[in-house]
Amino acid sequence: MGRNTDSTGSEANPHEEQPIETAGAPPQAAEAAVILLHGRGSTAQSILTLIDEFLHHGVMYLAPQAAHKTWYPRSGYAPIEDNEPWFSSGLARISTVLEKAAAADIPPERTLLLGFSQGGCLASEFVARNPRRYGGLVVLSGSLLGPDTRQDYDGFIDGTPVFLGCSSDDPYVAADRIHESARVFEQLGGDVRSRLYDDLGHAINDDEIQLINTFIERLV
């Protein structure tokens, strides 16, 4: 794993100069990429430890770090403008990571976006706001953001495999938000699956890990 920079970014773009941790295949040998977005209070290095569960030959793993370990400061159900400029800075950071994958000749069609909690919310908003075919979207204990789920996203994600997994009694994500987010991605043309698990809490289980492995196996 290597770090690009350890500076703190500007006030207007707080995540801009945060490091991007990497693991797995080197760029010259990578055939696919997985972008991992950590949750609030966590780190890029922490979410990279997940890849022990789904390490595949030929896959480059990229994990951007959020400034102060937080992609946005307020609740995901708060008005989006209350989470600015952090929210837009986070979306821009995902674009930068996609460009890093593209520099290794890995297009979005072979890039999976995976996020947990805040990272899952940010990944889902990025795909909904930047519709095109991706290698996949995995949202763990997260959903689309805002006081209400927007119904006016415009575009087509062209059969992108999408998975939303969450506890039925997650303390931060309402089950209805999972269903509403799944419907949005279906309307955008995704191949969508969603699962609610009993007694999972705010965590990741073996079923989700197995499904992530299935998504990655399709890319290499």
PDB file of C-alpha atoms in Angstrom:
ATOM      1  CA  MET A   1       0.000   0.000   0.000  1.00  0.00           C
ATOM      2  CA  GLY A   2       1.308   3.433  -0.861  1.00  0.00           C
ATOM      3  CA  ARG A   3       0.299   6.965  -0.090  1.00  0.00           C
ATOM      4  CA  ASN A   4       0.100   9.762  -2.631  1.00  0.00           C
ATOM      5  CA  THR A   5      -0.050  12.617  -0.107  1.00  0.00           C
ATOM      6  CA  ASP A   6      -0.882  13.261   3.504  1.00  0.00           C
ATOM      7  CA  SER A   7      -2.011  16.870   3.323  1.00  0.00           C
ATOM      8  CA  THR A   8      -5.472  17.921   4.494  1.00  0.00           C
ATOM      9  CA  GLY A   9      -6.960  19.560   1.393  1.00  0.00           C
ATOM     10  CA  SER A  10      -8.623  22.956   1.105  1.00  0.00           C
ATOM     11  CA  GLU A  11     -11.674  24.187   3.000  1.00  0.00           C
ATOM     12  CA  ALA A  12     -13.645  24.253  -0.268  1.00  0.00           C
ATOM     13  CA  ASN A  13     -12.531  20.750  -1.284  1.00  0.00           C
ATOM     14  CA  PRO A  14     -11.658  18.970   1.963  1.00  0.00           C
ATOM     15  CA  HIS A  15     -11.011  15.510   0.518  1.00  0.00           C
ATOM     16  CA  GLU A  16      -8.982  16.719  -2.470  1.00  0.00           C
ATOM     17  CA  GLU A  17      -5.508  15.892  -1.249  1.00  0.00           C
ATOM     18  CA  GLN A  18      -6.233  12.974   1.025  1.00  0.00           C
ATOM     19  CA  PRO A  19      -4.307   9.777   0.275  1.00  0.00           C
ATOM     20  CA  ILE A  20      -5.498   6.938  -1.922  1.00  0.00           C
ATOM     21  CA  GLU A  21      -4.389   3.621  -0.462  1.00  0.00           C
ATOM     22  CA  THR A  22      -3.809   0.775  -2.896  1.00  0.00           C
ATOM     23  CA  ALA A  23      -3.471  -3.002  -2.709  1.00  0.00           C
ATOM     24  CA  GLY A  24      -3.683  -6.051  -4.944  1.00  0.00           C
ATOM     25  CA  ALA A  25      -2.402  -6.145  -8.512  1.00  0.00           C
ATOM     26  CA  PRO A  26      -0.029  -3.381  -9.643  1.00  0.00           C
ATOM     27  CA  PRO A  27      -1.428  -1.067 -12.360  1.00  0.00           C
ATOM     28  CA  GLN A  28       0.577  -2.720 -15.137  1.00  0.00           C
ATOM     29  CA  ALA A  29      -0.890  -6.150 -14.301  1.00  0.00           C
ATOM     30  CA  ALA A  30      -4.426  -5.172 -13.271  1.00  0.00           C
ATOM     31  CA  GLU A  31      -7.434  -6.246 -15.332  1.00  0.00           C
ATOM     32  CA  ALA A  32     -10.112  -4.848 -13.042  1.00  0.00           C
ATOM     33  CA  ALA A  33     -10.438  -2.420 -10.151  1.00  0.00           C
ATOM     34  CA  VAL A  34     -12.438  -2.209  -6.957  1.00  0.00           C
ATOM     35  CA  ILE A  35     -12.912   1.186  -5.306  1.00  0.00           C
ATOM     36  CA  LEU A  36     -13.574   0.852  -1.576  1.00  0.00           C
ATOM     37  CA  LEU A  37     -15.123   3.714   0.409  1.00  0.00           C
ATOM     38  CA  HIS A  38     -14.922   3.528   4.181  1.00  0.00           C
ATOM     39  CA  GLY A  39     -17.541   4.618   6.697  1.00  0.00           C
ATOM     40  CA  ARG A  40     -17.595   7.508   9.173  1.00  0.00           C
ATOM     41  CA  GLY A  41     -14.809   7.328  11.726  1.00  0.00           C
ATOM     42  CA  SER A  42     -12.913   4.688   9.786  1.00  0.00           C
ATOM     43  CA  THR A  43      -9.966   4.722   7.413  1.00  0.00           C
ATOM     44  CA  ALA A  44      -8.975   3.627   3.930  1.00  0.00           C
ATOM     45  CA  GLN A  45      -6.479   1.181   5.373  1.00  0.00           C
ATOM     46  CA  SER A  46      -9.188  -0.348   7.545  1.00  0.00           C
ATOM     47  CA  ILE A  47     -11.608  -1.067   4.705  1.00  0.00           C
ATOM     48  CA  LEU A  48      -8.736  -2.481   2.647  1.00  0.00           C
ATOM     49  CA  THR A  49      -8.432  -5.285   5.216  1.00  0.00           C
ATOM     50  CA  LEU A  50     -11.726  -6.584   3.798  1.00  0.00           C
ATOM     51  CA  ILE A  51      -9.964  -7.722   0.655  1.00  0.00           C
ATOM     52  CA  ASP A  52      -8.568 -10.702   2.541  1.00  0.00           C
ATOM     53  CA  GLU A  53     -12.109 -12.035   2.039  1.00  0.00           C
ATOM     54  CA  PHE A  54     -12.275 -11.366  -1.705  1.00  0.00           C
ATOM     55  CA  LEU A  55      -8.728 -11.150  -3.015  1.00  0.00           C
ATOM     56  CA  HIS A  56      -8.628 -12.012  -6.713  1.00  0.00           C
ATOM     57  CA  HIS A  57      -5.646 -12.222  -9.046  1.00  0.00           C
ATOM     58  CA  GLY A  58      -5.515  -9.294 -11.469  1.00  0.00           C
ATOM     59  CA  VAL A  59      -7.609  -6.905  -9.373  1.00  0.00           C
ATOM     60  CA  MET A  60      -6.338  -3.533  -8.171  1.00  0.00           C
ATOM     61  CA  TYR A  61      -7.965  -2.225  -4.992  1.00  0.00           C
ATOM     62  CA  LEU A  62      -8.162   1.533  -4.455  1.00  0.00           C
ATOM     63  CA  ALA A  63      -9.335   3.107  -1.202  1.00  0.00           C
ATOM     64  CA  PRO A  64      -9.500   6.907  -0.859  1.00  0.00           C
ATOM     65  CA  GLN A  65      -9.284   8.401   2.615  1.00  0.00           C
ATOM     66  CA  ALA A  66     -11.865  10.943   3.798  1.00  0.00           C
ATOM     67  CA  ALA A  67     -10.627  14.066   5.554  1.00  0.00           C
ATOM     68  CA  HIS A  68     -10.998  13.681   9.314  1.00  0.00           C
ATOM     69  CA  LYS A  69     -12.352  10.150   8.626  1.00  0.00           C
ATOM     70  CA  THR A  70     -15.714  11.600   7.564  1.00  0.00           C
ATOM     71  CA  TRP A  71     -17.121  12.004   4.056  1.00  0.00           C
ATOM     72  CA  TYR A  72     -19.740  14.501   5.265  1.00  0.00           C
ATOM     73  CA  PRO A  73     -20.441  15.904   8.716  1.00  0.00           C
ATOM     74  CA  ARG A  74     -24.202  15.599   9.187  1.00  0.00           C
ATOM     75  CA  SER A  75     -26.795  12.853   8.902  1.00  0.00           C
ATOM     76  CA  GLY A  76     -27.328  11.270   5.517  1.00  0.00           C
ATOM     77  CA  TYR A  77     -30.986  12.246   5.846  1.00  0.00           C
ATOM     78  CA  ALA A  78     -30.116  15.935   6.220  1.00  0.00           C
ATOM     79  CA  PRO A  79     -30.518  18.267   3.221  1.00  0.00           C
ATOM     80  CA  ILE A  80     -27.604  17.718   0.842  1.00  0.00           C
ATOM     81  CA  GLU A  81     -26.608  21.391   1.108  1.00  0.00           C
ATOM     82  CA  ASP A  82     -26.051  20.934   4.843  1.00  0.00           C
ATOM     83  CA  ASN A  83     -23.309  18.438   3.996  1.00  0.00           C
ATOM     84  CA  GLU A  84     -21.499  20.709   1.544  1.00  0.00           C
ATOM     85  CA  PRO A  85     -18.740  21.161   0.490  1.00  0.00           C
ATOM     86  CA  TRP A  86     -17.858  17.740   1.921  1.00  0.00           C
ATOM     87  CA  PHE A  87     -20.424  15.856  -0.147  1.00  0.00           C
ATOM     88  CA  SER A  88     -19.362  17.310  -3.504  1.00  0.00           C
ATOM     89  CA  SER A  89     -15.703  16.914  -2.531  1.00  0.00           C
ATOM     90  CA  GLY A  90     -16.354  13.215  -1.867  1.00  0.00           C
ATOM     91  CA  LEU A  91     -17.986  12.758  -5.271  1.00  0.00           C
ATOM     92  CA  ALA A  92     -15.027  14.496  -6.898  1.00  0.00           C
ATOM     93  CA  ARG A  93     -12.677  12.171  -5.051  1.00  0.00           C
ATOM     94  CA  ILE A  94     -14.420   9.139  -6.554  1.00  0.00           C
ATOM     95  CA  SER A  95     -13.946  10.679 -10.010  1.00  0.00           C
ATOM     96  CA  THR A  96     -10.250  11.040  -9.259  1.00  0.00           C
ATOM     97  CA  VAL A  97      -9.996   7.374  -8.267  1.00  0.00           C
ATOM     98  CA  LEU A  98     -11.799   6.336 -11.447  1.00  0.00           C
ATOM     99  CA  GLU A  99      -9.248   8.382 -13.389  1.00  0.00           C
ATOM    100  CA  LYS A 100      -6.485   6.537 -11.543  1.00  0.00           C
ATOM    101  CA  ALA A 101      -8.020   3.233 -12.646  1.00  0.00           C
ATOM    102  CA  ALA A 102      -8.380   4.547 -16.206  1.00  0.00           C
ATOM    103  CA  ALA A 103      -4.674   5.425 -16.213  1.00  0.00           C
ATOM    104  CA  ALA A 104      -4.075   1.691 -15.717  1.00  0.00           C
ATOM    105  CA  ASP A 105      -6.329   0.995 -18.747  1.00  0.00           C
ATOM    106  CA  ILE A 106      -9.208  -0.132 -16.546  1.00  0.00           C
ATOM    107  CA  PRO A 107     -12.478   1.472 -17.719  1.00  0.00           C
ATOM    108  CA  PRO A 108     -15.521   2.046 -15.481  1.00  0.00           C
ATOM    109  CA  GLU A 109     -17.080  -1.075 -17.046  1.00  0.00           C
ATOM    110  CA  ARG A 110     -14.462  -3.154 -15.211  1.00  0.00           C
ATOM    111  CA  THR A 111     -14.504  -1.097 -12.022  1.00  0.00           C
ATOM    112  CA  LEU A 112     -16.636  -2.039  -9.026  1.00  0.00           C
ATOM    113  CA  LEU A 113     -17.622   0.668  -6.539  1.00  0.00           C
ATOM    114  CA  LEU A 114     -18.082  -0.690  -3.024  1.00  0.00           C
ATOM    115  CA  GLY A 115     -18.881   1.326   0.079  1.00  0.00           C
ATOM    116  CA  PHE A 116     -19.862   0.734   3.679  1.00  0.00           C
ATOM    117  CA  SER A 117     -22.169   3.076   5.619  1.00  0.00           C
ATOM    118  CA  GLN A 118     -21.220   6.683   4.678  1.00  0.00           C
ATOM    119  CA  GLY A 119     -19.014   5.251   1.952  1.00  0.00           C
ATOM    120  CA  GLY A 120     -21.939   3.224   0.614  1.00  0.00           C
ATOM    121  CA  CYS A 121     -24.165   6.293   0.574  1.00  0.00           C
ATOM    122  CA  LEU A 122     -21.522   8.285  -1.295  1.00  0.00           C
ATOM    123  CA  ALA A 123     -20.959   5.477  -3.824  1.00  0.00           C
ATOM    124  CA  SER A 124     -24.685   5.149  -4.509  1.00  0.00           C
ATOM    125  CA  GLU A 125     -25.091   8.907  -5.011  1.00  0.00           C
ATOM    126  CA  PHE A 126     -22.082   8.961  -7.327  1.00  0.00           C
ATOM    127  CA  VAL A 127     -23.499   6.242  -9.597  1.00  0.00           C
ATOM    128  CA  ALA A 128     -26.994   7.780  -9.605  1.00  0.00           C
ATOM    129  CA  ARG A 129     -25.563  11.200 -10.502  1.00  0.00           C
ATOM    130  CA  ASN A 130     -23.030   9.880 -13.007  1.00  0.00           C
ATOM    131  CA  PRO A 131     -25.017   7.169 -14.791  1.00  0.00           C
ATOM    132  CA  ARG A 132     -23.205   4.844 -17.179  1.00  0.00           C
ATOM    133  CA  ARG A 133     -22.213   1.176 -17.212  1.00  0.00           C
ATOM    134  CA  TYR A 134     -19.968   0.268 -14.249  1.00  0.00           C
ATOM    135  CA  GLY A 135     -18.465  -3.045 -13.262  1.00  0.00           C
ATOM    136  CA  GLY A 136     -20.809  -3.010 -10.306  1.00  0.00           C
ATOM    137  CA  LEU A 137     -22.084  -1.126  -7.287  1.00  0.00           C
ATOM    138  CA  VAL A 138     -22.173  -2.658  -3.808  1.00  0.00           C
ATOM    139  CA  VAL A 139     -23.786  -0.602  -1.054  1.00  0.00           C
ATOM    140  CA  LEU A 140     -23.431  -2.073   2.434  1.00  0.00           C
ATOM    141  CA  SER A 141     -25.478  -0.485   5.248  1.00  0.00           C
ATOM    142  CA  GLY A 142     -26.092   2.594   3.103  1.00  0.00           C
ATOM    143  CA  SER A 143     -28.570   4.163   0.696  1.00  0.00           C
ATOM    144  CA  LEU A 144     -29.201   7.235  -1.418  1.00  0.00           C
ATOM    145  CA  LEU A 145     -29.020  10.467   0.572  1.00  0.00           C
ATOM    146  CA  GLY A 146     -31.248  13.409   1.465  1.00  0.00           C
ATOM    147  CA  PRO A 147     -34.413  13.958   3.520  1.00  0.00           C
ATOM    148  CA  ASP A 148     -36.359  12.006   0.877  1.00  0.00           C
ATOM    149  CA  THR A 149     -35.137   9.637  -1.828  1.00  0.00           C
ATOM    150  CA  ARG A 150     -34.940  11.591  -5.074  1.00  0.00           C
ATOM    151  CA  GLN A 151     -36.945  10.193  -7.958  1.00  0.00           C
ATOM    152  CA  ASP A 152     -35.534  12.520 -10.620  1.00  0.00           C
ATOM    153  CA  TYR A 153     -32.120  11.006 -11.315  1.00  0.00           C
ATOM    154  CA  ASP A 154     -31.709  10.970 -15.063  1.00  0.00           C
ATOM    155  CA  GLY A 155     -29.728   8.542 -17.186  1.00  0.00           C
ATOM    156  CA  PHE A 156     -29.040   4.848 -17.768  1.00  0.00           C
ATOM    157  CA  ILE A 157     -26.611   2.538 -15.984  1.00  0.00           C
ATOM    158  CA  ASP A 158     -26.986  -0.115 -18.686  1.00  0.00           C
ATOM    159  CA  GLY A 159     -27.411  -3.268 -16.644  1.00  0.00           C
ATOM    160  CA  THR A 160     -24.791  -2.422 -14.022  1.00  0.00           C
ATOM    161  CA  PRO A 161     -25.011  -5.076 -11.274  1.00  0.00           C
ATOM    162  CA  VAL A 162     -26.184  -3.362  -8.086  1.00  0.00           C
ATOM    163  CA  PHE A 163     -26.446  -4.839  -4.607  1.00  0.00           C
ATOM    164  CA  LEU A 164     -27.799  -3.158  -1.496  1.00  0.00           C
ATOM    165  CA  GLY A 165     -27.376  -5.084   1.757  1.00  0.00           C
ATOM    166  CA  CYS A 166     -28.419  -3.893   5.191  1.00  0.00           C
ATOM    167  CA  SER A 167     -29.797  -5.006   8.515  1.00  0.00           C
ATOM    168  CA  SER A 168     -33.575  -4.835   8.842  1.00  0.00           C
ATOM    169  CA  ASP A 169     -33.011  -2.878  12.056  1.00  0.00           C
ATOM    170  CA  ASP A 170     -29.884  -0.902  11.151  1.00  0.00           C
ATOM    171  CA  PRO A 171     -29.594   2.035  13.607  1.00  0.00           C
ATOM    172  CA  TYR A 172     -28.592   4.470  10.836  1.00  0.00           C
ATOM    173  CA  VAL A 173     -30.362   3.262   7.662  1.00  0.00           C
ATOM    174  CA  ALA A 174     -34.122   2.745   7.455  1.00  0.00           C
ATOM    175  CA  ALA A 175     -35.282  -0.392   5.650  1.00  0.00           C
ATOM    176  CA  ASP A 176     -37.606   1.730   3.515  1.00  0.00           C
ATOM    177  CA  ARG A 177     -34.551   3.613   2.212  1.00  0.00           C
ATOM    178  CA  ILE A 178     -33.074   0.363   0.937  1.00  0.00           C
ATOM    179  CA  HIS A 179     -36.261  -0.446  -0.969  1.00  0.00           C
ATOM    180  CA  GLU A 180     -36.548   3.105  -2.338  1.00  0.00           C
ATOM    181  CA  SER A 181     -32.900   3.166  -3.420  1.00  0.00           C
ATOM    182  CA  ALA A 182     -33.283  -0.218  -5.117  1.00  0.00           C
ATOM    183  CA  ARG A 183     -36.257   1.104  -7.085  1.00  0.00           C
ATOM    184  CA  VAL A 184     -34.248   4.146  -8.214  1.00  0.00           C
ATOM    185  CA  PHE A 185     -31.441   1.962  -9.554  1.00  0.00           C
ATOM    186  CA  GLU A 186     -33.970  -0.297 -11.282  1.00  0.00           C
ATOM    187  CA  GLN A 187     -35.454   2.788 -12.962  1.00  0.00           C
ATOM    188  CA  LEU A 188     -31.923   3.736 -14.066  1.00  0.00           C
ATOM    189  CA  GLY A 189     -31.537   0.355 -15.750  1.00  0.00           C
ATOM    190  CA  GLY A 190     -29.514  -1.534 -13.149  1.00  0.00           C
ATOM    191  CA  ASP A 191     -29.539  -5.265 -12.483  1.00  0.00           C
ATOM    192  CA  VAL A 192     -30.529  -4.773  -8.861  1.00  0.00           C
ATOM    193  CA  ARG A 193     -30.601  -7.038  -5.852  1.00  0.00           C
ATOM    194  CA  SER A 194     -31.268  -5.990  -2.281  1.00  0.00           C
ATOM    195  CA  ARG A 195     -31.343  -7.966   0.932  1.00  0.00           C
ATOM    196  CA  LEU A 196     -32.345  -7.083   4.467  1.00  0.00           C
ATOM    197  CA  TYR A 197     -30.874  -9.255   7.205  1.00  0.00           C
ATOM    198  CA  ASP A 198     -32.258  -9.796  10.686  1.00  0.00           C
ATOM    199  CA  ASP A 199     -30.032  -8.980  13.653  1.00  0.00           C
ATOM    200  CA  LEU A 200     -27.061  -7.888  11.537  1.00  0.00           C
ATOM    201  CA  GLY A 201     -26.660  -4.471  13.148  1.00  0.00           C
ATOM    202  CA  HIS A 202     -24.353  -2.031  11.384  1.00  0.00           C
ATOM    203  CA  ALA A 203     -21.983  -4.665  10.053  1.00  0.00           C
ATOM    204  CA  ILE A 204     -21.103  -6.925   7.105  1.00  0.00           C
ATOM    205  CA  ASN A 205     -21.951 -10.623   6.991  1.00  0.00           C
ATOM    206  CA  ASP A 206     -20.721 -13.701   5.105  1.00  0.00           C
ATOM    207  CA  ASP A 207     -23.591 -13.606   2.613  1.00  0.00           C
ATOM    208  CA  GLU A 208     -22.563 -10.119   1.529  1.00  0.00           C
ATOM    209  CA  ILE A 209     -18.915 -11.154   1.242  1.00  0.00           C
ATOM    210  CA  GLN A 210     -19.918 -14.096  -0.936  1.00  0.00           C
ATOM    211  CA  LEU A 211     -21.958 -11.826  -3.177  1.00  0.00           C
ATOM    212  CA  ILE A 212     -19.069  -9.357  -3.508  1.00  0.00           C
ATOM    213  CA  ASN A 213     -16.886 -12.240  -4.624  1.00  0.00           C
ATOM    214  CA  THR A 214     -19.452 -13.084  -7.293  1.00  0.00           C
ATOM    215  CA  PHE A 215     -19.413  -9.497  -8.561  1.00  0.00           C
ATOM    216  CA  ILE A 216     -15.610  -9.390  -8.764  1.00  0.00           C
ATOM    217  CA  GLU A 217     -15.353 -12.789 -10.464  1.00  0.00           C
ATOM    218  CA  ARG A 218     -17.390 -11.360 -13.349  1.00  0.00           C
ATOM    219  CA  LEU A 219     -14.749  -8.693 -13.932  1.00  0.00           C
ATOM    220  CA  VAL A 220     -11.658 -10.892 -14.322  1.00  0.00           C
TER     221      VAL A 220
END
